[in-house]
PDB file of C-alpha atoms (C1' of nucleotides) in Angstrom:
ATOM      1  CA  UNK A   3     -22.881   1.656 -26.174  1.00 37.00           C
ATOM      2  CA  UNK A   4     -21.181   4.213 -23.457  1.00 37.00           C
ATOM      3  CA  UNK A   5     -18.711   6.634 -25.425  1.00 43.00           C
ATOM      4  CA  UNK A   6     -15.385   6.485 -24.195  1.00 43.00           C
ATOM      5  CA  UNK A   7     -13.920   4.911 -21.755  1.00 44.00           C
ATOM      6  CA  UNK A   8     -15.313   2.864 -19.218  1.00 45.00           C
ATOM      7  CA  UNK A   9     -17.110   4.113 -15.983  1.00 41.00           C
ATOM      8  CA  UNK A  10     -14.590   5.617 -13.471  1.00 43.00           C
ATOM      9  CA  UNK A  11     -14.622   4.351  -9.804  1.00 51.00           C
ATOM     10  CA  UNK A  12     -17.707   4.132  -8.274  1.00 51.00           C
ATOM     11  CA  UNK A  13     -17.531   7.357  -5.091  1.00 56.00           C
ATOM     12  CA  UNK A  14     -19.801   4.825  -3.085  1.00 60.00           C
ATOM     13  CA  UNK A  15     -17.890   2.856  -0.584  1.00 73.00           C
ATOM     14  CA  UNK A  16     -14.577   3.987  -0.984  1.00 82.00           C
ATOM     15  CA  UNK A  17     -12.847   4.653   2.089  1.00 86.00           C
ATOM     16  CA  UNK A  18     -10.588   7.944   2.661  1.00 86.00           C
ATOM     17  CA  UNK A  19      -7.948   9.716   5.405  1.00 86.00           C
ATOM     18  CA  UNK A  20      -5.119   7.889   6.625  1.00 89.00           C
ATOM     19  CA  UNK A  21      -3.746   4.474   5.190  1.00 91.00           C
ATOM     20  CA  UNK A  22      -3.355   1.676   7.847  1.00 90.00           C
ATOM     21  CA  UNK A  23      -0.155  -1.267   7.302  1.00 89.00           C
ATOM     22  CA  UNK A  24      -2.940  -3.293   6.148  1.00 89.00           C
ATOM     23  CA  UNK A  25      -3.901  -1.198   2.983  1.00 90.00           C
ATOM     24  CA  UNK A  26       0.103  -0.579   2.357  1.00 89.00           C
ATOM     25  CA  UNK A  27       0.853  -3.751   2.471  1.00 89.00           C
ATOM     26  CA  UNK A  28      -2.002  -4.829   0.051  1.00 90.00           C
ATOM     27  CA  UNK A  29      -1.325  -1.888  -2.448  1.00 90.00           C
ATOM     28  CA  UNK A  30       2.435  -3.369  -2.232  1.00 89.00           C
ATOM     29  CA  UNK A  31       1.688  -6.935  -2.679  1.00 88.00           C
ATOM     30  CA  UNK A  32      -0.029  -6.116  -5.692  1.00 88.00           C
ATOM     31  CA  UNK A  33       1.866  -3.777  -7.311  1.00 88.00           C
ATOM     32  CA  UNK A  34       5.089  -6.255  -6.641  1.00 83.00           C
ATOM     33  CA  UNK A  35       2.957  -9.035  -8.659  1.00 84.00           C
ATOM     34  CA  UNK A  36       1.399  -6.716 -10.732  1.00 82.00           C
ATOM     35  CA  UNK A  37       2.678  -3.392 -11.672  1.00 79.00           C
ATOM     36  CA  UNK A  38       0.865  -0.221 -11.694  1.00 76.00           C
ATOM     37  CA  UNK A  39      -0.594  -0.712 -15.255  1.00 75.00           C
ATOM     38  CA  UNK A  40      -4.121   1.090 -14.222  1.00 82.00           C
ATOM     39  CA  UNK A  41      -4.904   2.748 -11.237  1.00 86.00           C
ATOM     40  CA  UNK A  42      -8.180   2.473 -11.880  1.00 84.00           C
ATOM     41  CA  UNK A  43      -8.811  -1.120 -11.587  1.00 86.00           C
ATOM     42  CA  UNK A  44      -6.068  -1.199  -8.714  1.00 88.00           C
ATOM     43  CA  UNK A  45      -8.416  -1.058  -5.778  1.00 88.00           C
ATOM     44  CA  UNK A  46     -10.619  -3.343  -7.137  1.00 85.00           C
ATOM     45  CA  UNK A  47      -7.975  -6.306  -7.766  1.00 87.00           C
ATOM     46  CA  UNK A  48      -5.567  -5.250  -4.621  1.00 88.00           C
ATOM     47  CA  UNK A  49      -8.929  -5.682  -2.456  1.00 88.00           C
ATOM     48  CA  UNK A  50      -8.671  -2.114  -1.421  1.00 89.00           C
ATOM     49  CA  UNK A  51     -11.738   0.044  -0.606  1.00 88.00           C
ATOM     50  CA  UNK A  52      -9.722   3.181  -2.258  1.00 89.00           C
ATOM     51  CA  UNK A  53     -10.320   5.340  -4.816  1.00 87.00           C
ATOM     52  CA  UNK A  54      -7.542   4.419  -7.636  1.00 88.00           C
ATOM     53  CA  UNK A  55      -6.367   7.913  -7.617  1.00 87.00           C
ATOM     54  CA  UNK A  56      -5.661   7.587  -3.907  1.00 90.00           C
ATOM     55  CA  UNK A  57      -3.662   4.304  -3.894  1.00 90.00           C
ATOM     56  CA  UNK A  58      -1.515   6.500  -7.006  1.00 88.00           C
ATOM     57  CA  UNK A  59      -0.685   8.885  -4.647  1.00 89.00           C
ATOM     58  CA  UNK A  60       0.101   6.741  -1.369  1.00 90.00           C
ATOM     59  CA  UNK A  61       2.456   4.535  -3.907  1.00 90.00           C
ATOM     60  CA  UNK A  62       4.052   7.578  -5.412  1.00 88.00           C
ATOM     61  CA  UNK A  63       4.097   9.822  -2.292  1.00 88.00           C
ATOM     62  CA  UNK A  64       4.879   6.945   0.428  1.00 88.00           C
ATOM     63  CA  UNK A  65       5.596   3.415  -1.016  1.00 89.00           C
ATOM     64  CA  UNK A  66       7.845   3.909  -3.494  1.00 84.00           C
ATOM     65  CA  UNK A  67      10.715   1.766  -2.892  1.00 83.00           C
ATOM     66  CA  UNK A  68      13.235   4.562  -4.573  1.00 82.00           C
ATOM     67  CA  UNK A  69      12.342   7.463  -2.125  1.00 84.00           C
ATOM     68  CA  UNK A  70      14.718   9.181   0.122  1.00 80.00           C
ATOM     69  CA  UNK A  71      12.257  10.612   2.975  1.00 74.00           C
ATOM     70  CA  UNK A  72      14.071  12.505   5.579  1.00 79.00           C
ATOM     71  CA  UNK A  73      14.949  16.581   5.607  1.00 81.00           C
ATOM     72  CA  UNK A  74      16.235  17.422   2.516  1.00 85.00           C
ATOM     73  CA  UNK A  75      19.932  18.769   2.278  1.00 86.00           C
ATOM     74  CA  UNK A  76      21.313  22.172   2.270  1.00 86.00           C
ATOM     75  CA  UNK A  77      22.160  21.404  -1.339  1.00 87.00           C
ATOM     76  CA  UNK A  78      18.592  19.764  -2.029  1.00 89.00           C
ATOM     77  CA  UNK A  79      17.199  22.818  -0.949  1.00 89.00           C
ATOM     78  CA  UNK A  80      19.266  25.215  -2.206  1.00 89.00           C
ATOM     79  CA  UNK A  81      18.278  23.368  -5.964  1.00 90.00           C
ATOM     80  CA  UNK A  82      14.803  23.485  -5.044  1.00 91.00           C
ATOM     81  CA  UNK A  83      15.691  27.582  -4.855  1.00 91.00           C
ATOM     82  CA  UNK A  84      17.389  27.471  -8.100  1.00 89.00           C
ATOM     83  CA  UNK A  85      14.871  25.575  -9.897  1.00 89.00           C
ATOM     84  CA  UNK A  86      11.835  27.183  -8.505  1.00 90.00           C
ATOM     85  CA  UNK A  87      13.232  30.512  -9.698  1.00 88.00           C
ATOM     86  CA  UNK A  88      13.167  29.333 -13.275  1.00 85.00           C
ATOM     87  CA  UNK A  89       9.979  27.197 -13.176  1.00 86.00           C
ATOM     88  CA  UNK A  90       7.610  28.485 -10.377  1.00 87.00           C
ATOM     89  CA  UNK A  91       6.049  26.296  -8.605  1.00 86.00           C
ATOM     90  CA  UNK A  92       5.814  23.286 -11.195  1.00 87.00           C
ATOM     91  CA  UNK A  93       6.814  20.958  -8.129  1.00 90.00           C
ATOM     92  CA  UNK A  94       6.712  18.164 -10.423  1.00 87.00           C
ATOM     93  CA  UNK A  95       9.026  19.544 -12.696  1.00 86.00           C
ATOM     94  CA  UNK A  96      11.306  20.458  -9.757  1.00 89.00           C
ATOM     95  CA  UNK A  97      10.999  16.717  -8.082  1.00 88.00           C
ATOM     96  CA  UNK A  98      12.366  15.173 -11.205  1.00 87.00           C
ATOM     97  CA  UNK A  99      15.951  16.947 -10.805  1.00 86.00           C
ATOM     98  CA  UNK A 100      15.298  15.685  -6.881  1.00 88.00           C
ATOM     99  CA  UNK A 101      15.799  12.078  -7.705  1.00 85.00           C
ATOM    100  CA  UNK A 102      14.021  10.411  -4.715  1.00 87.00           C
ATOM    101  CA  UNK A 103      11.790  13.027  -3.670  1.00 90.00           C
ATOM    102  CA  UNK A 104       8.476  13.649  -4.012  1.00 89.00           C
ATOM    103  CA  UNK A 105       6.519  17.058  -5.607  1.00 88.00           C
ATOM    104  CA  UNK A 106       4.526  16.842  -2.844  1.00 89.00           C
ATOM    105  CA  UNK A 107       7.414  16.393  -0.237  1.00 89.00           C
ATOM    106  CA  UNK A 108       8.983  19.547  -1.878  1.00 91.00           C
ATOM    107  CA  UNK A 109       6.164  21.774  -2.018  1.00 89.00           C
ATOM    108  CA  UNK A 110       5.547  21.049   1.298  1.00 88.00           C
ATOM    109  CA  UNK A 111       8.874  21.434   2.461  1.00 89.00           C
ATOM    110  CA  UNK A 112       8.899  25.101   0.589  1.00 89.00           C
ATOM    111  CA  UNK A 113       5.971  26.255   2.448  1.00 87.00           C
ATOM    112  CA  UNK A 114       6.837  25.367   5.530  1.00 87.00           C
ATOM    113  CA  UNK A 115      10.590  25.736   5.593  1.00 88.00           C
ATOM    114  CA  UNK A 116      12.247  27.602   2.253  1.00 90.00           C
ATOM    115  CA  UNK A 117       9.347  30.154   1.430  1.00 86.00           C
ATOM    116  CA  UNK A 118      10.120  31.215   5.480  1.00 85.00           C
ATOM    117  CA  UNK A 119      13.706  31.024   5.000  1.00 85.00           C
ATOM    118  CA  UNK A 120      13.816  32.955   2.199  1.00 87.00           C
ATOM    119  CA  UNK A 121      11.256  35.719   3.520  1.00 83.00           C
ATOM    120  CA  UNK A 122      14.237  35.954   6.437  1.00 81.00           C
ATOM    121  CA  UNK A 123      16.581  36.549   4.065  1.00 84.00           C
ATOM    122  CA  UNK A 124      14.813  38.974   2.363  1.00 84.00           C
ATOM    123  CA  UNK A 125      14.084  37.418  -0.393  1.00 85.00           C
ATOM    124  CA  UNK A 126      10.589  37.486  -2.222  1.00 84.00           C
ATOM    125  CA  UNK A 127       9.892  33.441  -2.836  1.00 86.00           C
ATOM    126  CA  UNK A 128       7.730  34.427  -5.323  1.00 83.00           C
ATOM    127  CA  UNK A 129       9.847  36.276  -7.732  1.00 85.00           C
ATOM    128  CA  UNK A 130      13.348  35.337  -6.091  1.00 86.00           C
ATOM    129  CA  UNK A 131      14.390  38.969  -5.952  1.00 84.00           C
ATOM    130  CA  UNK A 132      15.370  41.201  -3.156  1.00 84.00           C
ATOM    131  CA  UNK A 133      12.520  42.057  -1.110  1.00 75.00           C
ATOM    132  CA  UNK A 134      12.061  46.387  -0.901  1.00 69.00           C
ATOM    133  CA  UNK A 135      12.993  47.735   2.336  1.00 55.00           C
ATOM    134  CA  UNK A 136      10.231  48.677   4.191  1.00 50.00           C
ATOM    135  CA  UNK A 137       7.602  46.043   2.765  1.00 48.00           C
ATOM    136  CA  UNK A 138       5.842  43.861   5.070  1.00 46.00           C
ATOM    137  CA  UNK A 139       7.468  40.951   4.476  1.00 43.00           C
ATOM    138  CA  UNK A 140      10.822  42.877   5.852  1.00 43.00           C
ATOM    139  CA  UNK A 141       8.814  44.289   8.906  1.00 42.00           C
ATOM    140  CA  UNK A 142       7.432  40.245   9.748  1.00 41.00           C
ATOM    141  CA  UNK A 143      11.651  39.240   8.947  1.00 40.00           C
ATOM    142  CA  UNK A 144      13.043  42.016  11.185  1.00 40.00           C
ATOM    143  CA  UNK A 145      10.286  40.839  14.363  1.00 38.00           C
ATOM    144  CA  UNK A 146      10.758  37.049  14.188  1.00 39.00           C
ATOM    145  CA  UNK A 147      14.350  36.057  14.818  1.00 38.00           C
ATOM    146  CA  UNK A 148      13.560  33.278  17.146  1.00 35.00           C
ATOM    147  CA  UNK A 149      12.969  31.566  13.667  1.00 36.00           C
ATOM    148  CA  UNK A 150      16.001  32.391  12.314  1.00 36.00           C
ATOM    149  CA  UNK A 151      18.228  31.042  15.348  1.00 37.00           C
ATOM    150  CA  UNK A 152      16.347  27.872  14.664  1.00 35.00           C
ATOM    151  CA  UNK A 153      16.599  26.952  10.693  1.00 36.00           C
ATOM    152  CA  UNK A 154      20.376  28.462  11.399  1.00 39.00           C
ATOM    153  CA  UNK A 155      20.652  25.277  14.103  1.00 38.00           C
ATOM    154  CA  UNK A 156      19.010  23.142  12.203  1.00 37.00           C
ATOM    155  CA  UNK A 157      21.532  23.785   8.519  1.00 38.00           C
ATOM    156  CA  UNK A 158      24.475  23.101  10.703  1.00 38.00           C
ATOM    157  CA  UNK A 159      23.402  20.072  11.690  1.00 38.00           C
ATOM    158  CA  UNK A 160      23.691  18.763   8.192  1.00 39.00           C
ATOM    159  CA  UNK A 161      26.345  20.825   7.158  1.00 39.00           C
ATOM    160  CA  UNK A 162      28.409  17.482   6.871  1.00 41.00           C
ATOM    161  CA  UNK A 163      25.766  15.568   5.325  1.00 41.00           C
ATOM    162  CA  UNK A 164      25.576  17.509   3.066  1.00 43.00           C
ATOM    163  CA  UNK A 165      28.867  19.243   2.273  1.00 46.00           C
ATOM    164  CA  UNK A 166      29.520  16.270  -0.858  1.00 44.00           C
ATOM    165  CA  UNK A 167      26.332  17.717  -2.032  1.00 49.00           C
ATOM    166  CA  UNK A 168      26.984  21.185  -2.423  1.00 51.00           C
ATOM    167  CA  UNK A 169      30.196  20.486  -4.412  1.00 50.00           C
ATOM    168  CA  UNK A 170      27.996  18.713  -6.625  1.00 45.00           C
ATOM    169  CA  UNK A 171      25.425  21.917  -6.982  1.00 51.00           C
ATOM    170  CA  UNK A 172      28.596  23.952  -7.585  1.00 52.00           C
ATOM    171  CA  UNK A 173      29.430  21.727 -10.571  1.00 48.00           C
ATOM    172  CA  UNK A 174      25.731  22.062 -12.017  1.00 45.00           C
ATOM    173  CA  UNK A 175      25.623  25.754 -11.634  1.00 46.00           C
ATOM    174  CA  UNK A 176      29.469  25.931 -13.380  1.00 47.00           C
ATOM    175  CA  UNK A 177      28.205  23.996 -16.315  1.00 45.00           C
ATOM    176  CA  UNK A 178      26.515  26.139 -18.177  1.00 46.00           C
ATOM    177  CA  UNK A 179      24.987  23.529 -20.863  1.00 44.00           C
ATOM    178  CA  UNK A 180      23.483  21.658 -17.838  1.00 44.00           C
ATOM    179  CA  UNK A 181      22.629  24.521 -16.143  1.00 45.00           C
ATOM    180  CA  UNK A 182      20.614  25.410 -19.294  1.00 48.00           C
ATOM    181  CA  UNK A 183      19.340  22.138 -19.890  1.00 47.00           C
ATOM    182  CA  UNK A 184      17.450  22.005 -16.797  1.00 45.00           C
ATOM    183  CA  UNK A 185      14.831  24.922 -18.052  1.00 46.00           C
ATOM    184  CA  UNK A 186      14.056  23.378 -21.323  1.00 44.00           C
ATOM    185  CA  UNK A 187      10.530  21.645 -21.886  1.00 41.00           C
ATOM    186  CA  UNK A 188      12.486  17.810 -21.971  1.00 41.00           C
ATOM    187  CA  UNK A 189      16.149  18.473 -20.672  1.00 40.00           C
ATOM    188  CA  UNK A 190      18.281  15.366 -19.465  1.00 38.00           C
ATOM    189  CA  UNK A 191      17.543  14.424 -16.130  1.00 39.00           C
ATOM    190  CA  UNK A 192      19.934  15.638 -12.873  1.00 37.00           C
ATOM    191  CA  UNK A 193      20.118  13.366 -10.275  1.00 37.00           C
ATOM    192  CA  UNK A 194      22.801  12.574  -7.849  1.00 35.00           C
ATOM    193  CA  UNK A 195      25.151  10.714 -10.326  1.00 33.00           C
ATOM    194  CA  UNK A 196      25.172  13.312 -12.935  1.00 35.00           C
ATOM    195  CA  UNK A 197      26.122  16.007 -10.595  1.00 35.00           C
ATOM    196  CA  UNK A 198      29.543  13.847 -10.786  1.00 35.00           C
ATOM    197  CA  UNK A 199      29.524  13.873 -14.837  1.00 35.00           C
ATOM    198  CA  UNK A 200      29.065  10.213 -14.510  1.00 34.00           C
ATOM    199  CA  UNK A 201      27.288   8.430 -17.796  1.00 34.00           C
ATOM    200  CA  UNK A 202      23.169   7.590 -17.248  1.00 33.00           C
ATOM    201  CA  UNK A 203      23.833   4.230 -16.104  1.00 34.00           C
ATOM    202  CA  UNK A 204      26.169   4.580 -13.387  1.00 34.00           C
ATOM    203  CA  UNK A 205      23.807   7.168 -12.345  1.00 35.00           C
ATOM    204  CA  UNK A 206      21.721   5.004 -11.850  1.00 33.00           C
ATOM    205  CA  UNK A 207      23.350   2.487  -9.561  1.00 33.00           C
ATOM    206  CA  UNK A 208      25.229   5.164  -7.530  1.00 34.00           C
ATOM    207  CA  UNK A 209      22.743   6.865  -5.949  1.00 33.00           C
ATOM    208  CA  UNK A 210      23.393   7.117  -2.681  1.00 34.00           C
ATOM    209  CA  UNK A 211      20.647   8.235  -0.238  1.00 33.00           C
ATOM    210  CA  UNK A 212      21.139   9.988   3.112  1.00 33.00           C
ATOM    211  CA  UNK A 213      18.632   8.021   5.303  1.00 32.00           C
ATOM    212  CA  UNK A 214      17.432   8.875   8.604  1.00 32.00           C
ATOM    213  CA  UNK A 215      16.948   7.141  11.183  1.00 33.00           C
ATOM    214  CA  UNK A 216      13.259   7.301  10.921  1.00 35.00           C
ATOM    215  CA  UNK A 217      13.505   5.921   7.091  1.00 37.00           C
ATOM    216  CA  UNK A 218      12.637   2.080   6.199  1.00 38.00           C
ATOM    217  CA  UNK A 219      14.920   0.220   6.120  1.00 36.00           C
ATOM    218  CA  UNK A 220      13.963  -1.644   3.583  1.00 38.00           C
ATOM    219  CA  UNK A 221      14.245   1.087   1.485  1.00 38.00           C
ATOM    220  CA  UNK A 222      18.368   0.760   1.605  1.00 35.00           C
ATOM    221  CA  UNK A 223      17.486  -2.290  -0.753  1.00 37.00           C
ATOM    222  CA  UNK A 224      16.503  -0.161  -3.098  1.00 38.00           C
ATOM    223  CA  UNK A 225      19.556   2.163  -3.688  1.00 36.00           C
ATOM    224  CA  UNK A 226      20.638  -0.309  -6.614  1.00 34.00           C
ATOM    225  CA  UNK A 227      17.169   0.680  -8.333  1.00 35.00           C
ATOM    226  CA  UNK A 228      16.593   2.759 -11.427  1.00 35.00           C
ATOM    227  CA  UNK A 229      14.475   5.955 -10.890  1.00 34.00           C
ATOM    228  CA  UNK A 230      12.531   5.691 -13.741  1.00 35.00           C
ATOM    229  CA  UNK A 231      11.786   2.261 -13.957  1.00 38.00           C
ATOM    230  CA  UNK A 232       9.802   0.133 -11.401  1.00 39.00           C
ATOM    231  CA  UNK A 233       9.453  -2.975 -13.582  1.00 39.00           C
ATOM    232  CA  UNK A 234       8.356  -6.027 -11.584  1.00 40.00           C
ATOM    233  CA  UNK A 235      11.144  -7.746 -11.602  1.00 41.00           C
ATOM    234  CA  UNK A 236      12.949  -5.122  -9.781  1.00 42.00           C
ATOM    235  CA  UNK A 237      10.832  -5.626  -6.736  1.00 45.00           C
ATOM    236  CA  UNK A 238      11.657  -9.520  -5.904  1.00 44.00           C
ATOM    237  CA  UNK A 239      14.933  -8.899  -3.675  1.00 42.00           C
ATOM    238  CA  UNK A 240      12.894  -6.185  -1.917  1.00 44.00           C
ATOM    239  CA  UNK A 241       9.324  -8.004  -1.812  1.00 46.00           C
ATOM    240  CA  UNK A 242      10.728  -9.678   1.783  1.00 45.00           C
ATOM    241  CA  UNK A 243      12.267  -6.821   3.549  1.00 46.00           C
ATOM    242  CA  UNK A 244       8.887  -4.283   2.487  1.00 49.00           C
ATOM    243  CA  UNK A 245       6.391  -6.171   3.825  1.00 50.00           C
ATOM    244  CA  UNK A 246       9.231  -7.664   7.213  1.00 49.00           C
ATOM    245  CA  UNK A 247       8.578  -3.568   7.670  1.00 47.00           C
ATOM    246  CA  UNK A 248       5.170  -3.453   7.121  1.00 51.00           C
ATOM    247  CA  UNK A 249       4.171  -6.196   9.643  1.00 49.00           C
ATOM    248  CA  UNK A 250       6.277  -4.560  12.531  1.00 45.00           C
ATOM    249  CA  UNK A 251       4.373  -1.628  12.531  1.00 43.00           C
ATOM    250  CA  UNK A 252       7.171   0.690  11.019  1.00 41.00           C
ATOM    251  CA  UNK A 253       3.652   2.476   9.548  1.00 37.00           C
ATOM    252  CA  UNK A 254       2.424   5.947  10.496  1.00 39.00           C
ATOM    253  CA  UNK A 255      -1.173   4.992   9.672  1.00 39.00           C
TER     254      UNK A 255
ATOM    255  C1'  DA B  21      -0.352  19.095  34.409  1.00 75.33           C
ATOM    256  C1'  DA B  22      -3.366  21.158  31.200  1.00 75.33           C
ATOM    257  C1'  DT B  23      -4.115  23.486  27.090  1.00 75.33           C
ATOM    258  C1'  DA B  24      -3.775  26.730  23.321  1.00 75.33           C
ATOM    259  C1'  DG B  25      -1.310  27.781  19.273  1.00 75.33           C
ATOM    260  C1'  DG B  26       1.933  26.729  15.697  1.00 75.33           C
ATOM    261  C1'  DA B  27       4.501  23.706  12.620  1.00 75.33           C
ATOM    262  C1'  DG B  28       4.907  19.813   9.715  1.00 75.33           C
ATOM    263  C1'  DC B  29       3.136  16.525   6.769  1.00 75.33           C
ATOM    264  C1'  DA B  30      -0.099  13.104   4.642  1.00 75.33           C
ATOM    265  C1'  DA B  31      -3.991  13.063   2.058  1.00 75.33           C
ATOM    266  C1'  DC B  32      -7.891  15.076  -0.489  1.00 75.33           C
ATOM    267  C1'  DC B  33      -9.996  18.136  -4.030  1.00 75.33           C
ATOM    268  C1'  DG B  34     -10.637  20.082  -8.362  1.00 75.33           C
ATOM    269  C1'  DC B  35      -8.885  21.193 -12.679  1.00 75.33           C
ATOM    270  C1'  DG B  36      -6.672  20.579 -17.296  1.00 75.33           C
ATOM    271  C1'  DG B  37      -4.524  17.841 -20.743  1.00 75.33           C
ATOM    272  C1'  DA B  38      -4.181  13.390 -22.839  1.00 75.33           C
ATOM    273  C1'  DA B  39      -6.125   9.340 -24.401  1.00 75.33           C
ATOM    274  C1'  DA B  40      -9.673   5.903 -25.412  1.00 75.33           C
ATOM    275  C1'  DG B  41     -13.781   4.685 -27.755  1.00 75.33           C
TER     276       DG B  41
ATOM    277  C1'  DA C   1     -14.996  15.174 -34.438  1.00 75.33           C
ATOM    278  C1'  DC C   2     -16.838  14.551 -30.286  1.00 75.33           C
ATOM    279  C1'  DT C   3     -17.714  12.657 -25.645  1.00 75.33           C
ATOM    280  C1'  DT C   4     -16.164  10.513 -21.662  1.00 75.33           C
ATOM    281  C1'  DT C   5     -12.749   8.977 -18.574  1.00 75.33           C
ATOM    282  C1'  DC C   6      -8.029   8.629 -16.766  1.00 75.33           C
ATOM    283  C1'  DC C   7      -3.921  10.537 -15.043  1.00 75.33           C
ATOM    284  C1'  DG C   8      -1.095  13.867 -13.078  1.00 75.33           C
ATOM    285  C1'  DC C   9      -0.528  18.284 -11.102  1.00 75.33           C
ATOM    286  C1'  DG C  10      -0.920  22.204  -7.867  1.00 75.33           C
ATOM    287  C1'  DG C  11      -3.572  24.097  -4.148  1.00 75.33           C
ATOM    288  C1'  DT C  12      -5.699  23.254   0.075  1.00 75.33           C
ATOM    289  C1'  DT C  13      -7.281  20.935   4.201  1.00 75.33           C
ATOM    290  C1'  DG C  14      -7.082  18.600   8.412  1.00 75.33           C
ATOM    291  C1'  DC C  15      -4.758  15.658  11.621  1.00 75.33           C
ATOM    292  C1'  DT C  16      -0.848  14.886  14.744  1.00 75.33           C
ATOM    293  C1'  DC C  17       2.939  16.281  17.276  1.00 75.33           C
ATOM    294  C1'  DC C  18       5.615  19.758  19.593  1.00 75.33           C
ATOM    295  C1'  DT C  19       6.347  23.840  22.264  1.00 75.33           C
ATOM    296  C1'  DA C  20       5.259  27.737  25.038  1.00 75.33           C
ATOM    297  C1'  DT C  21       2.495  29.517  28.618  1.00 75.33           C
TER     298       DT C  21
END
DNA sequence: AATAGGAGCAACCGCGGAAAG
DNA sequence: ACTTTCCGCGGTTGCTCCTAT
């Protein structure tokens, strides 16, 4: 008898890189009918050649049906700054006030946009505080400000997008019991409805998300959706419109 | 027009904690 | 109590696209 649990997935044929419409549109089908009970046995039963831990990522990084995708807001951003002050860089932690985005979309995002952005401002993104004059990182902010011209462009381009949302940050940083909530172990969640004091339900169904044009479209069926919960039933009215995508080719890989 | 370098992002890797047996 | 595996997380890599030369 073989303690614990059974064998993980066998390393031997298991494809990697890129996912192609095909594999999406399997690891879709499936998890419509299915769920996501265990990744592990995923592959196996979708009739993907995929490591279980890979289709977990694709589903939670790219299929979801609740994410936003697109450039996050000034105010996004700007709680990505708050929050990564108090908790580092526990991205996971940070993408669960982000309602619809992804740790991995955020820590990306932070190393390639807000850790620069910050530096320019002179502002250590490691510890948040002012950055010594005469440091390197003031000598690299005081050379490059080709950069700056360019992020300043590109936050006035959705200054109007995003104007709602910094009246809603405003209200998060004036409450001071939310404000605290968000650094304990297990705080209430923030999303976009409680930003407007609005009770967990309505939350829930209000979420609005700022798509691009570059989003799926399908994923505007999804707005209704609760965050938390993917039960299957939840994916019926969207089942059509996912896969209507898929077929046309709306897929990177 | 060609190409080198940089930026952005999707995906992989390895680790630690939790859970199953 | 212990071993083994799963799951989730953070760090890193590598591919693709864009821009400057």
């Amino acid at each position: 008898m073989v303690m614990g649990r059974q064998p993980c997935c066998d390393k031997l044929g298991v494809k990697k890189g890129p996912w192609t419409a095909e594999e999406d549109k399997k690891l879709i089908n499936f998890i419509f009918s299915n769920g996501h009970c265990c990744w592990r046995a995923i592959p196996k039963l979708a009739g993907l050649r995929r490591c279980g831990k890979s289709c977990r990522l694709r589903w939670t990084n790219y299929l979801r049906p609740d994410l936003k995708r697109g450039l996050l807001t000034e105010a996004e951003e700007q709680l990505v700054i708050d929050l990564h002050a108090h908790l580092g860089n526990r991205w996971s932690k940070i993408a669960a006030r982000l309602p619809g985005r992804t740790d991995n979309e955020i820590k990306n995002h932070w190393n390639t946009h807000i850790k620069k952005r910050l530096l320019k401002m002179g502002i250590d993104p490691v510890t948040h505080e002012p950055i010594q004059k005469d440091t390197k990182a003031e000598e690299i902010c005081s050379r490059d400000d080709g950069v700056i011209n360019m992020e300043d462009n590109s936050s006035s381009q959705t200054e109007n997008s995003s104007c709602e949302d910094s009246r809603l940050l405003e209200n998060i940083c004036k409450d001071d019991t939310l404000l605290n909530s968000l650094w304990m172990d297990d705080p209430p969640h923030i999303d976009g409805a409680s930003r407007n004091n609005e009770t967990p339900d309505e939350n829930v169904s209000n979420i609005r998300l700022p798509f691009g044009e570059d989003n799926c479209s399908w994923l505007l069926d999804c707005q209704d959706f609760g965050i938390q919960d993917f039960g299957i039933e939840c994916f019926n009215d969207v089942e059509f419109n996912t896969l209507t995508t898929l077929e046309m080719g709306e897929g990177k890989h």
